[in-house]
């Protein structure tokens, strides 16, 4: 990926053509603070071209035999694995994620294409006799043009999870990657063409959220939107979808708790809890950013986590550290701001500083940070930090654990650590979130696991067999003899 380091210019991909704009957007390498590449700064004109290209291609693509669409989508997955090293280093360079995580992300992305090709193999409508002379069949039809507005934290995984089911069911896509991390979406679009999908099946319009993203979400030519990102922008996307009256999937992050009961197997729990907040620098929608711990094991759990955090190797993405930099200077300022709040509202037990100079160069590094006795009413308890910052709160009873778990506006994921099967069932029933893990957290990429939010974490479900349903509409044919 040497060409990125030389500040390569990367054009948008519209209808199979490379399209450059006069103004450009710089992509910064978060590990060094240097410029990695520049991309097209698309506006309404490019968005219009992309939506038109998707529209005209979709008219043909929807008529391609299902078995052929399945074959081509599976081929995309194979090409992603063929180019795994190139894609992984680009992903890690642009996001700052450790290269091992970059590789994992690319494997999971390939798996989405393979998985949804398989799901489509047995994704049929139904048929029944309404009366002796009336036969009913249901069929699944694509929406048409799907828009995918993607964040910078897992650019490839998050794109793969909506693009694969969209394509295999006969939709064509316009993708707006995050301005911070647009490079792998462009590489993926090239692989989609190489696999043999038609030009215009996947169009990638790079550029800023406020311009390219806003123009795409407001386009009258789109039929469905998938968005992952902040609550603030999610609200704008929801409004745009309401204006056009199109379906939308919103995945808006969380403040997910790990909940540790006194009978938990701590040898198993501690490394998983630590990883759930340190993975990707805590910039994960489903990060385990709160720790609710029973008072009787509080001291032991906190001490062991502090020891774990102290041993974390921080460094640039390609050195494969445990913890890379945050995505941007702005994100680092945001995270340090929350840590300052922690100093006022709670107790910072370890970490808390930004790191620079030496191997850190001008990168955006922050130490893993453990903050204890975080009160329920505080911003640190309530708001998504998106950094390696774990907020700890203690509880005395199962009822209190449930109450604390549910005491934020979010409801994406929760982890429960207990050896007691009744406690486990009770927590699965009572914790308000889209996924509840028991004695594990995250589960190997989770391609197979339906995923999405309760409350302000969003709505609609992606991933799993369920995830394909969002990309079709049901047509019912009623035929009388
Ligand atoms: P963001 O929500 O602004 O960006 C996500 C995507 O939306 C990007 O592609 C961006 O270009 C696009 N976008 C931004 N403004 C838009 C607009 N007006 N219309 C259409 N598209 C628009 O998130 P940002 O600013 O990068 O991060 C801020 C915070 O959001 C983070 O600190 C974190 O708390 C949260 N976040 C959550 C994510 C998740 O996985 N749920 C991912 C990224 C951010
Ligand atoms: Mg933003």
Coordinates of C-alpha atoms and ligand atoms in Angstrom, one line a residue:
X1 CA 0.0 0.0 0.0
X2 CA 3.0 2.2 -0.6
X3 CA 1.1 4.5 -2.9
X4 CA -1.0 5.7 -0.1
X5 CA 2.0 6.9 1.8
X6 CA 3.0 9.0 -1.2
X7 CA -0.3 10.8 -1.0
X8 CA -2.0 9.0 -3.9
X9 CA -5.1 10.7 -5.4
X10 CA -8.1 8.4 -5.3
X11 CA -11.1 9.2 -7.5
X12 CA -14.7 8.3 -6.8
X13 CA -16.1 5.3 -8.7
X14 CA -19.4 6.1 -10.6
X15 CA -20.8 3.7 -13.2
X16 CA -17.5 2.0 -13.5
X17 CA -15.6 5.2 -14.3
X18 CA -13.1 7.0 -12.1
X19 CA -14.4 10.5 -11.3
X20 CA -12.2 13.3 -9.8
X21 CA -13.3 16.6 -8.5
X22 CA -11.5 20.0 -8.4
X23 CA -11.5 20.1 -4.6
X24 CA -10.2 17.2 -2.6
X25 CA -10.4 15.7 0.9
X26 CA -7.2 14.6 2.7
X27 CA -7.1 11.3 4.4
X28 CA -4.8 11.4 7.4
X29 CA -2.8 8.5 8.8
X30 CA -3.8 8.5 12.5
X31 CA -0.6 6.6 13.5
X32 CA 1.6 9.5 12.3
X33 CA -0.6 12.5 11.6
X34 CA 0.7 12.6 8.0
X35 CA -1.3 12.7 4.8
X36 CA -2.1 9.2 3.4
X37 CA -4.0 10.1 0.3
X38 CA -6.5 12.5 -1.1
X39 CA -10.0 11.6 -2.4
X40 CA -12.7 13.3 -4.5
X41 CA -14.8 15.8 -2.7
X42 CA -18.2 14.7 -4.2
X43 CA -21.2 17.1 -4.1
X44 CA -24.7 17.0 -5.4
X45 CA -23.6 16.6 -9.1
X46 CA -21.6 13.5 -8.4
X47 CA -24.3 12.1 -6.2
X48 CA -26.8 12.5 -9.0
X49 CA -24.5 10.7 -11.4
X50 CA -24.0 7.9 -9.0
X51 CA -27.7 7.4 -8.2
X52 CA -28.5 7.5 -11.9
X53 CA -25.8 4.9 -12.7
X54 CA -27.2 2.6 -9.9
X55 CA -30.7 3.1 -11.2
X56 CA -30.0 2.1 -14.7
X57 CA -27.8 -0.8 -13.7
X58 CA -30.4 -2.1 -11.3
X59 CA -33.0 -2.4 -14.0
X60 CA -30.8 -5.1 -15.5
X61 CA -29.3 -6.5 -12.3
X62 CA -32.7 -7.4 -10.8
X63 CA -33.4 -9.6 -13.8
X64 CA -30.2 -11.6 -13.5
X65 CA -31.0 -15.1 -12.4
X66 CA -30.7 -15.4 -8.6
X67 CA -28.2 -18.3 -9.0
X68 CA -26.0 -16.0 -11.0
X69 CA -26.2 -13.2 -8.5
X70 CA -25.3 -15.6 -5.8
X71 CA -22.3 -16.8 -7.8
X72 CA -21.0 -13.3 -8.4
X73 CA -21.5 -12.2 -4.8
X74 CA -19.6 -15.2 -3.6
X75 CA -16.8 -14.4 -6.0
X76 CA -16.5 -10.9 -4.4
X77 CA -15.8 -12.7 -1.1
X78 CA -13.1 -14.8 -2.7
X79 CA -11.4 -11.8 -4.3
X80 CA -11.5 -10.0 -0.9
X81 CA -9.6 -12.9 0.6
X82 CA -7.2 -13.0 -2.3
X83 CA -6.3 -9.4 -1.6
X84 CA -6.4 -9.7 2.1
X85 CA -3.0 -8.3 2.9
X86 CA -3.4 -5.2 0.7
X87 CA -6.9 -4.5 2.0
X88 CA -5.8 -5.1 5.6
X89 CA -2.9 -2.7 5.4
X90 CA -5.0 0.0 3.8
X91 CA -7.7 -0.5 6.4
X92 CA -5.1 -0.3 9.2
X93 CA -3.3 2.7 7.7
X94 CA -6.4 4.8 7.3
X95 CA -8.0 3.9 10.7
X96 CA -5.0 3.3 12.9
X97 CA -6.3 -0.2 13.9
X98 CA -3.7 -2.8 14.7
X99 CA -2.8 -4.8 11.6
X100 CA -4.1 -8.1 13.2
X101 CA -7.5 -6.4 13.6
X102 CA -7.3 -5.1 10.1
X103 CA -6.8 -8.7 8.8
X104 CA -9.6 -9.9 10.9
X105 CA -11.9 -7.2 9.6
X106 CA -11.1 -8.1 6.0
X107 CA -11.8 -11.8 6.7
X108 CA -15.1 -10.9 8.3
X109 CA -16.0 -8.7 5.3
X110 CA -15.3 -11.6 2.9
X111 CA -17.4 -13.8 5.2
X112 CA -20.4 -11.4 4.7
X113 CA -20.3 -12.0 0.9
X114 CA -20.0 -15.7 1.4
X115 CA -22.7 -15.8 4.1
X116 CA -25.3 -13.8 2.3
X117 CA -24.7 -15.7 -0.9
X118 CA -25.5 -18.8 1.1
X119 CA -28.5 -17.2 2.8
X120 CA -29.9 -16.3 -0.6
X121 CA -29.8 -19.9 -1.7
X122 CA -32.8 -20.7 0.5
X123 CA -34.5 -17.3 0.7
X124 CA -37.8 -18.0 -0.9
X125 CA -41.3 -16.7 -0.6
X126 CA -44.3 -18.9 0.4
X127 CA -47.3 -20.2 -1.4
X128 CA -50.7 -21.3 -0.1
X129 CA -54.2 -21.9 -1.3
X130 CA -56.5 -19.2 0.0
X131 CA -59.6 -21.0 -1.4
X132 CA -60.1 -23.9 -3.7
X133 CA -59.8 -21.6 -6.6
X134 CA -57.3 -18.9 -5.4
X135 CA -53.6 -19.5 -5.1
X136 CA -51.3 -17.1 -3.3
X137 CA -47.6 -16.7 -3.7
X138 CA -45.3 -14.2 -2.0
X139 CA -42.0 -13.1 -3.7
X140 CA -39.2 -11.0 -2.5
X141 CA -38.3 -8.0 -4.6
X142 CA -35.3 -5.6 -4.3
X143 CA -35.9 -2.0 -3.2
X144 CA -34.0 -0.6 -6.1
X145 CA -31.1 1.8 -5.3
X146 CA -29.7 1.4 -1.8
X147 CA -27.6 4.1 -0.1
X148 CA -25.0 3.1 2.4
X149 CA -23.5 5.8 4.6
X150 CA -20.6 4.2 6.4
X151 CA -18.5 5.3 9.4
X152 CA -14.7 5.2 9.8
X153 CA -14.4 2.7 12.7
X154 CA -14.9 -0.6 10.8
X155 CA -15.2 0.7 7.2
X156 CA -15.0 -2.7 5.5
X157 CA -17.0 -4.8 7.9
X158 CA -19.8 -2.3 8.1
X159 CA -20.0 -1.9 4.4
X160 CA -19.9 -5.6 3.8
X161 CA -22.8 -6.3 6.2
X162 CA -25.2 -4.1 4.2
X163 CA -23.7 -4.3 0.7
X164 CA -23.6 -8.1 0.4
X165 CA -27.3 -8.7 1.2
X166 CA -28.3 -5.6 -0.9
X167 CA -26.5 -6.9 -4.0
X168 CA -27.5 -10.6 -3.7
X169 CA -31.2 -9.6 -3.6
X170 CA -31.0 -7.5 -6.7
X171 CA -30.4 -4.0 -5.5
X172 CA -27.6 -1.6 -6.7
X173 CA -25.7 0.6 -4.3
X174 CA -24.4 4.1 -3.8
X175 CA -21.8 4.1 -1.0
X176 CA -20.7 7.2 0.9
X177 CA -17.7 6.1 3.0
X178 CA -16.5 8.2 5.9
X179 CA -14.2 11.0 4.9
X180 CA -11.6 9.8 7.4
X181 CA -11.4 6.3 5.9
X182 CA -12.7 6.0 2.4
X183 CA -9.8 4.0 0.8
X184 CA -10.9 0.4 1.2
X185 CA -14.5 1.1 -0.1
X186 CA -12.8 2.2 -3.3
X187 CA -10.7 -1.0 -3.4
X188 CA -13.8 -3.1 -2.8
X189 CA -15.7 -1.4 -5.6
X190 CA -12.9 -2.4 -8.0
X191 CA -13.1 -6.0 -6.8
X192 CA -16.9 -6.0 -7.3
X193 CA -16.3 -5.1 -11.0
X194 CA -13.5 -7.7 -11.3
X195 CA -15.9 -10.3 -9.9
X196 CA -18.1 -9.6 -12.9
X197 CA -20.9 -7.6 -11.4
X198 CA -22.0 -4.9 -13.9
X199 CA -20.5 -1.3 -13.8
X200 CA -22.8 0.8 -11.7
X201 CA -23.8 -2.0 -9.3
X202 CA -21.6 -0.4 -6.7
X203 CA -20.8 3.3 -6.9
X204 CA -18.6 4.9 -4.3
X205 CA -18.9 8.7 -3.7
X206 CA -16.2 9.9 -1.4
X207 CA -16.5 13.3 0.4
X208 CA -17.7 15.0 3.5
X209 CA -20.8 14.0 5.5
X210 CA -22.4 17.5 5.5
X211 CA -22.2 17.7 1.6
X212 CA -21.8 14.3 0.0
X213 CA -23.7 12.4 2.8
X214 CA -26.4 15.0 3.1
X215 CA -26.9 15.1 -0.7
X216 CA -27.1 11.3 -0.9
X217 CA -29.6 11.0 2.0
X218 CA -31.8 13.7 0.4
X219 CA -31.7 12.2 -3.1
X220 CA -35.2 11.4 -4.4
X221 CA -33.5 8.6 -6.5
X222 CA -32.7 6.3 -3.5
X223 CA -35.1 3.6 -2.2
X224 CA -33.5 2.4 1.0
X225 CA -30.8 3.7 3.4
X226 CA -28.4 2.0 5.7
X227 CA -26.6 4.3 8.2
X228 CA -24.1 3.6 11.0
X229 CA -22.8 6.5 13.0
X230 CA -23.7 9.1 15.6
X231 CA -27.2 9.7 17.1
X232 CA -27.0 13.3 15.9
X233 CA -26.5 12.4 12.2
X234 CA -28.8 9.3 12.6
X235 CA -31.6 11.8 13.4
X236 CA -30.9 13.8 10.2
X237 CA -30.8 10.5 8.2
X238 CA -34.2 9.5 9.7
X239 CA -35.6 12.8 8.8
X240 CA -34.4 12.6 5.2
X241 CA -35.9 9.1 5.0
X242 CA -39.2 10.4 6.3
X243 CA -39.2 13.1 3.7
X244 CA -38.6 10.6 0.9
X245 CA -40.8 7.9 2.7
X246 CA -38.2 5.2 2.3
X247 CA -37.1 2.5 4.7
X248 CA -34.0 3.1 6.8
X249 CA -31.7 1.1 9.1
X250 CA -30.1 3.1 11.8
X251 CA -27.2 1.7 13.8
X252 CA -26.3 4.4 16.3
X253 CA -23.9 3.1 18.9
X254 CA -24.2 2.4 22.5
X255 CA -23.0 2.6 26.1
X256 CA -22.9 -1.2 26.6
X257 CA -22.3 -2.7 30.0
X258 CA -20.4 -5.8 31.1
X259 CA -22.2 -6.9 34.3
X260 CA -20.1 -9.0 36.7
X261 CA -21.8 -11.0 39.5
X262 CA -19.9 -12.4 42.5
X263 CA -19.9 -16.0 41.1
X264 CA -18.3 -15.0 37.8
X265 CA -15.3 -16.8 36.5
X266 CA -12.9 -13.8 36.6
X267 CA -10.0 -15.6 34.8
X268 CA -12.3 -15.8 31.8
X269 CA -14.0 -12.5 32.3
X270 CA -11.1 -10.0 32.8
X271 CA -9.4 -10.4 29.4
X272 CA -12.7 -10.3 27.5
X273 CA -13.9 -7.3 29.4
X274 CA -10.6 -5.5 28.8
X275 CA -10.7 -6.4 25.1
X276 CA -14.3 -5.2 24.7
X277 CA -13.2 -1.6 25.5
X278 CA -9.7 -1.7 24.1
X279 CA -10.5 -3.3 20.7
X280 CA -10.2 -0.7 18.0
X281 CA -9.3 1.9 20.6
X282 CA -12.8 1.7 22.1
X283 CA -14.2 3.1 18.8
X284 CA -16.7 0.3 18.4
X285 CA -20.5 0.8 18.5
X286 CA -20.8 -2.3 20.7
X287 CA -17.8 -1.5 22.9
X288 CA -18.1 -2.7 26.5
X289 CA -17.7 0.9 27.8
X290 CA -19.4 0.4 31.2
X291 CA -18.5 -2.1 33.8
X292 CA -21.1 -2.8 36.4
X293 CA -19.5 -4.9 39.1
X294 CA -20.9 -6.4 42.3
X295 CA -19.5 -4.7 45.4
X296 CA -18.1 -7.9 46.8
X297 CA -15.8 -8.5 43.9
X298 CA -15.3 -4.8 42.9
X299 CA -11.8 -4.4 44.3
X300 CA -10.5 -7.6 42.8
X301 CA -12.0 -6.9 39.4
X302 CA -10.7 -3.3 39.3
X303 CA -7.2 -4.3 40.4
X304 CA -6.9 -7.0 37.8
X305 CA -8.2 -4.7 35.0
X306 CA -5.7 -2.0 36.1
X307 CA -2.9 -4.6 35.8
X308 CA -4.2 -5.7 32.4
X309 CA -4.4 -2.0 31.1
X310 CA -0.9 -1.3 32.4
X311 CA 0.5 -4.2 30.3
X312 CA -1.1 -2.9 27.0
X313 CA 1.3 -2.1 24.2
X314 CA 0.4 1.1 22.5
X315 CA 1.8 2.0 19.1
X316 CA 1.3 2.6 15.4
X317 CA -1.1 0.3 13.4
X318 CA 1.4 -1.6 11.4
X319 CA 3.6 -2.5 14.4
X320 CA 0.6 -4.6 15.5
X321 CA 0.2 -3.1 19.0
X322 CA -2.6 -4.0 21.4
X323 CA -3.9 -0.5 21.1
X324 CA -3.5 1.9 18.2
X325 CA -4.3 5.6 17.9
X326 CA -7.7 7.1 17.8
X327 CA -9.1 8.1 14.4
X328 CA -8.4 11.9 14.5
X329 CA -7.2 14.8 16.6
X330 CA -10.8 15.8 17.0
X331 CA -11.7 12.4 18.4
X332 CA -8.7 12.5 20.7
X333 CA -9.9 15.9 22.1
X334 CA -13.3 14.5 22.6
X335 CA -12.0 11.5 24.5
X336 CA -9.7 13.6 26.7
X337 CA -12.6 15.9 27.4
X338 CA -14.5 12.9 28.8
X339 CA -11.5 11.8 30.9
X340 CA -11.4 15.3 32.4
X341 CA -15.1 15.0 33.3
X342 CA -14.1 11.7 34.9
X343 CA -11.5 13.5 37.1
X344 CA -14.3 15.8 38.3
X345 CA -17.2 13.4 38.6
X346 CA -15.4 10.1 39.5
X347 CA -12.0 8.6 40.1
X348 CA -9.4 8.1 37.3
X349 CA -7.6 4.9 38.5
X350 CA -5.2 4.5 35.6
X351 CA -4.2 6.0 32.3
X352 CA -5.8 9.2 31.2
X353 CA -3.0 10.8 29.2
X354 CA -2.4 11.4 25.5
X355 CA 0.9 10.1 24.1
X356 CA 3.1 11.7 21.5
X357 CA 6.6 12.0 20.3
X358 CA 9.0 9.0 19.6
X359 CA 7.2 6.1 18.0
X360 CA 3.9 8.0 18.6
X361 CA 5.1 10.8 16.2
X362 CA 2.1 13.2 15.7
X363 CA -0.4 10.3 16.0
X364 CA -3.6 10.5 18.0
X365 CA -2.8 8.2 20.9
X366 CA -4.5 8.0 24.3
X367 CA -3.6 5.6 27.1
X368 CA -6.1 2.9 28.2
X369 CA -8.1 4.5 31.0
X370 CA -9.9 3.1 33.9
X371 CA -12.4 5.3 35.8
X372 CA -14.0 4.1 39.0
X373 CA -17.2 5.1 40.9
X374 CA -18.8 6.7 37.9
X375 CA -22.2 7.9 39.1
X376 CA -25.4 7.1 37.1
X377 CA -26.3 10.7 36.4
X378 CA -22.9 11.7 35.0
X379 CA -22.1 12.3 31.3
X380 CA -19.4 9.6 31.4
X381 CA -22.1 7.1 32.4
X382 CA -24.6 8.2 29.8
X383 CA -22.6 9.2 26.7
X384 CA -20.7 7.3 24.1
X385 CA -17.0 8.2 24.5
X386 CA -15.6 6.2 21.6
X387 CA -12.2 5.8 23.2
X388 CA -10.3 3.3 25.4
X389 CA -12.1 4.5 28.5
X390 CA -13.9 2.1 30.9
X391 CA -16.4 3.6 33.3
X392 CA -16.9 1.4 36.4
X393 CA -19.9 1.5 38.7
X394 CA -20.7 -0.9 41.6
X395 CA -24.0 -2.6 42.4
X396 CA -25.3 -4.6 45.4
X397 CA -28.2 -6.7 44.0
X398 CA -29.5 -8.2 40.8
X399 CA -32.4 -5.7 40.7
X400 CA -29.9 -2.9 41.0
X401 CA -27.8 -4.4 38.2
X402 CA -30.8 -4.4 35.9
X403 CA -31.7 -0.9 36.8
X404 CA -28.2 0.4 36.2
X405 CA -27.8 -1.6 33.0
X406 CA -30.9 0.0 31.6
X407 CA -30.2 3.5 32.9
X408 CA -29.0 5.1 29.6
X409 CA -30.7 6.1 26.4
X410 CA -28.8 3.3 24.5
X411 CA -29.5 -0.4 24.2
X412 CA -27.1 -2.1 21.8
X413 CA -25.3 -4.9 23.6
X414 CA -24.7 -6.2 27.2
X415 CA -22.4 -8.8 28.7
X416 CA -23.4 -10.8 31.8
X417 CA -20.8 -12.8 33.8
X418 CA -22.3 -15.3 36.2
X419 CA -22.2 -19.1 36.9
X420 CA -25.9 -19.0 38.0
X421 CA -28.3 -20.0 35.2
X422 CA -31.2 -18.2 36.8
X423 CA -29.3 -15.0 37.0
X424 CA -28.3 -15.4 33.4
X425 CA -31.9 -16.0 32.3
X426 CA -33.2 -13.1 34.3
X427 CA -30.6 -10.7 32.8
X428 CA -31.4 -11.9 29.2
X429 CA -35.0 -11.2 29.9
X430 CA -34.7 -7.8 31.7
X431 CA -31.7 -6.0 30.1
X432 CA -33.0 -3.8 27.3
X433 CA -30.6 -4.3 24.4
X434 CA -30.3 -5.9 21.0
X435 CA -27.8 -8.5 22.0
X436 CA -27.1 -10.0 25.5
X437 CA -24.0 -12.2 25.9
X438 CA -23.6 -14.5 28.8
X439 CA -20.0 -15.4 29.8
X440 CA -18.7 -14.1 26.6
X441 CA -18.8 -10.8 24.6
X442 CA -18.6 -10.0 20.9
X443 CA -18.3 -13.6 19.7
X444 CA -16.0 -13.9 16.7
X445 CA -17.2 -11.1 14.4
X446 CA -20.8 -12.1 14.8
X447 CA -21.7 -12.3 11.1
X448 CA -24.4 -14.9 12.0
X449 CA -25.8 -12.9 14.9
X450 CA -28.7 -10.5 14.3
X451 CA -27.6 -7.1 15.5
X452 CA -29.2 -3.7 16.1
X453 CA -30.4 -1.4 18.7
X454 CA -33.2 -0.9 21.2
X455 CA -33.9 2.6 22.3
X456 CA -31.6 5.3 20.8
X457 CA -29.1 2.7 19.6
X458 CA -31.3 2.6 16.4
X459 CA -33.7 0.4 14.6
X460 CA -33.7 -2.3 12.0
X461 CA -31.6 -5.4 12.2
X462 CA -28.4 -6.3 10.3
X463 CA -26.3 -9.4 10.2
X464 CA -27.6 -13.0 10.5
X465 CA -30.2 -14.6 8.3
X466 CA -32.6 -11.8 9.4
X467 CA -30.3 -9.2 7.9
X468 CA -31.3 -10.1 4.3
X469 CA -35.0 -9.2 5.0
X470 CA -34.3 -5.5 5.2
X471 CA -33.2 -5.4 1.6
X472 CA -36.4 -6.8 0.0
X473 CA -40.0 -6.0 -0.1
X474 CA -42.7 -8.6 -0.2
X475 CA -45.0 -8.8 -3.2
X476 CA -48.1 -11.0 -2.8
X477 CA -49.6 -12.5 -6.0
X478 CA -53.2 -13.6 -5.7
X479 CA -54.3 -15.7 -8.7
X480 CA -57.8 -17.0 -9.2
X481 CA -58.6 -19.8 -11.6
Ligands
LIG1 P1 -20.9 10.8 12.0 O1 -22.2 10.2 12.4 O2 -20.8 12.2 11.7 O3 -20.3 10.0 10.7 C1 -20.8 8.8 10.2 C2 -21.0 8.9 8.7 O4 -22.0 9.8 8.4 C3 -19.8 9.4 7.9 O5 -19.8 8.7 6.6 C4 -20.1 10.9 7.7 O6 -19.5 11.4 6.6 C5 -21.6 10.8 7.5 N1 -22.3 12.1 7.8 C6 -21.9 13.1 8.7 N2 -22.8 14.1 8.7 C7 -23.7 13.8 7.8 C8 -24.9 14.4 7.3 N3 -25.3 15.6 7.7 N4 -25.7 13.8 6.3 C9 -25.3 12.6 5.9 N5 -24.2 11.9 6.3 C10 -23.4 12.5 7.2 O7 -19.8 10.4 13.2 P2 -18.4 11.1 13.5 O8 -18.6 12.6 13.5 O9 -17.4 10.5 12.6 O10 -18.2 10.6 15.0 C11 -18.9 11.3 16.1 C12 -19.3 10.3 17.2 O11 -20.3 9.4 16.6 C13 -18.2 9.3 17.6 O12 -17.5 9.9 18.7 C14 -19.1 8.2 18.1 O13 -19.6 8.4 19.4 C15 -20.2 8.1 17.1 N6 -20.0 7.1 16.1 C16 -20.6 5.9 16.2 C17 -20.4 4.9 15.3 C18 -21.0 3.6 15.4 O14 -20.4 2.6 15.0 N7 -22.2 3.5 15.9 C19 -19.4 5.1 14.2 C20 -18.9 6.5 14.1 C21 -19.2 7.4 15.1
LIG2 MG1 -19.8 13.9 12.5

